[in-house]
Short mmCIF file of C-alpha atoms in Angstrom, two decimals:
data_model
loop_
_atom_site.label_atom_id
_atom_site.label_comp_id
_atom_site.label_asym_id
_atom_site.label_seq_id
_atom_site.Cartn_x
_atom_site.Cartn_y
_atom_site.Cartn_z
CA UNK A 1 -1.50 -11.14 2.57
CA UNK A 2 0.07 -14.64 1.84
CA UNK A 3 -1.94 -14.77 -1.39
CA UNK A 4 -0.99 -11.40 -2.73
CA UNK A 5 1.85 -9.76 -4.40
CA UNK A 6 4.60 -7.81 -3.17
CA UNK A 7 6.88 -5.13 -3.79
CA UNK A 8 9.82 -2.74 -2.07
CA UNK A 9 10.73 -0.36 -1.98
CA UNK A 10 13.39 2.23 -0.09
CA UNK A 11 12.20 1.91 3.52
CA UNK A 12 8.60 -0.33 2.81
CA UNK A 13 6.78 -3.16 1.51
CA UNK A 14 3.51 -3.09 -0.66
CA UNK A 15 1.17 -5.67 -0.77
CA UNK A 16 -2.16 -5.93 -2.98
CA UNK A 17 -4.55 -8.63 -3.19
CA UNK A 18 -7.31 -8.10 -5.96
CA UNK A 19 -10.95 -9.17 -4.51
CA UNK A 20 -13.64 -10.24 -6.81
CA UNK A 21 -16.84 -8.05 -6.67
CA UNK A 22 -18.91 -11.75 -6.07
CA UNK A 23 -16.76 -12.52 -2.94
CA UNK A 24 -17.26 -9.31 -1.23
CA UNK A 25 -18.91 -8.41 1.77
CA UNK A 26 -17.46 -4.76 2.23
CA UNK A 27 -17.78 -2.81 -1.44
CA UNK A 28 -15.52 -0.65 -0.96
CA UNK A 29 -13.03 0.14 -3.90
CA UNK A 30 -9.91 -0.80 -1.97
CA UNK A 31 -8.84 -1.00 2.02
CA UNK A 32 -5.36 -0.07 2.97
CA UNK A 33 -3.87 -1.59 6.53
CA UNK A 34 -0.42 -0.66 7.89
CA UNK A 35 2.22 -2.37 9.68
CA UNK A 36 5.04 -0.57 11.61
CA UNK A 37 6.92 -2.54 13.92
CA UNK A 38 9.28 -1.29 17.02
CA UNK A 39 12.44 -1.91 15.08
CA UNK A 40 10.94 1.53 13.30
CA UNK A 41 11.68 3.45 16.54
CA UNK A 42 9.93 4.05 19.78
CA UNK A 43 5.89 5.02 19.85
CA UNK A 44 6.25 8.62 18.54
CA UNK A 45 8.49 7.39 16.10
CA UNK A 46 6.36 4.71 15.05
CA UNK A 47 2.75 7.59 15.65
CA UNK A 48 4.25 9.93 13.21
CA UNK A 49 5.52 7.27 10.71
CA UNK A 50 1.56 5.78 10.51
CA UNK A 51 0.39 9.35 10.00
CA UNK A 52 2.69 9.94 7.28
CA UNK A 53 1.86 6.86 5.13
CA UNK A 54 -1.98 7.28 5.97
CA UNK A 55 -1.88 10.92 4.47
CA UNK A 56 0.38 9.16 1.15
CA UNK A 57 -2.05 6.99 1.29
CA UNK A 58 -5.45 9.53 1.35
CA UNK A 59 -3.98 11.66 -1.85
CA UNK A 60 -3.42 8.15 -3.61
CA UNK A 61 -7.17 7.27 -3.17
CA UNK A 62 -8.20 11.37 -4.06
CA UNK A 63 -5.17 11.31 -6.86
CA UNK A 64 -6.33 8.25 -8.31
CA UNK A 65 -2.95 7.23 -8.34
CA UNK A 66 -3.35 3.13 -9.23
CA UNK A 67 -5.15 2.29 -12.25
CA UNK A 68 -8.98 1.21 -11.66
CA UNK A 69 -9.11 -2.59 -11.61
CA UNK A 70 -12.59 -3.63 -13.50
CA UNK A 71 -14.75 -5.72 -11.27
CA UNK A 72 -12.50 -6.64 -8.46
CA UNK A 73 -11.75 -4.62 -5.00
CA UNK A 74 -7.98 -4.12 -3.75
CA UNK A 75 -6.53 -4.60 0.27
CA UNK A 76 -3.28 -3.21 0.02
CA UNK A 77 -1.04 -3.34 3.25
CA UNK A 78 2.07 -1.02 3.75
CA UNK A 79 4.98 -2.63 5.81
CA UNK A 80 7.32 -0.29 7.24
CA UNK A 81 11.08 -1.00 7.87
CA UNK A 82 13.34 1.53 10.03
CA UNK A 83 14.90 3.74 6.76
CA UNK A 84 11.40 5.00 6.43
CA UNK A 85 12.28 7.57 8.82
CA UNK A 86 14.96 9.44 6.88
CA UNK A 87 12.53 10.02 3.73
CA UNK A 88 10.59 13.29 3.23
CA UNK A 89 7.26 14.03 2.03
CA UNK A 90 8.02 13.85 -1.42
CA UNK A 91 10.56 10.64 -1.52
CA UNK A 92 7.78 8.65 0.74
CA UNK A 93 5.19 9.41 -1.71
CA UNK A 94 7.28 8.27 -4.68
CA UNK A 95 8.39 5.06 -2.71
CA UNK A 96 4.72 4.20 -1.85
CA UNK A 97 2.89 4.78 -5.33
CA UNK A 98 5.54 3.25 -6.83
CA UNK A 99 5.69 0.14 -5.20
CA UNK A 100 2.12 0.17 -5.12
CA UNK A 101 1.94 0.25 -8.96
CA UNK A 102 4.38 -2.28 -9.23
CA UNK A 103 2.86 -4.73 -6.94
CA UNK A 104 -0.50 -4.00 -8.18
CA UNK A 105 0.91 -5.18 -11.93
CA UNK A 106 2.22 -8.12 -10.17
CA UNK A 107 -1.58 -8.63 -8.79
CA UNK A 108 -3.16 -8.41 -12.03
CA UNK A 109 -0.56 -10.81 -14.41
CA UNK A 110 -1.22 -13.53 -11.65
CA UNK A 111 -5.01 -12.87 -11.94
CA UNK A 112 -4.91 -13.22 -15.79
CA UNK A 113 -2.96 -16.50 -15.56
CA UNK A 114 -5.60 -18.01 -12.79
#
């Protein structure tokens, strides 16, 4: 994710790097990865923060929740950071799209420059 962009938000990073259609081997619209470290909290800590962010992260894809990008594929990867834990449903949804949307924005006013 060195070549994408970023954005926080309370308790996460976003990051989205825009793929060109040509340089694709896997056509999928977008991929999402996660990343929760031990400083999160121990394993069922760290087990129930992944399935929280990978259900966020299933009614963004149904939701449609970032703007379509024409021609290109998105990997976005969520990075979690401890304070993750004290959000509910609703607050870690908000924090996720958001910075999503904002990093995504990022992604596309570096594309237009390049």
């Amino acid at each position: 994710m060195r070549h994408g962009s970023r954005a926080g938000g309370t308790g996460l990073v976003v990051s989205v790097l825009l793929r060109s259609q040509e340089s694709l081997s896997d056509p999928a619209p977008w991929r999402c990865g996660l990343v929760v470290s031990k400083a999160v909290g121990n394993a069922v800590v760290r087990h129930r923060v992944q399935r929280r962010l990978r259900h966020v992260v299933m009614e963004m894809m149904r939701e449609g929740a970032l703007e379509p990008v024409p021609e290109a594929s998105r990997d976005i990867v969520i990075r979690a950071s401890p304070e993750i834990t004290e959000l509910n449903h609703s607050q870690l949804r908000t924090e996720v799209v958001s910075a999503a949307q904002r990093a995504q924005r990022k992604a596309l006013r570096r594309r237009v420059r390049a």
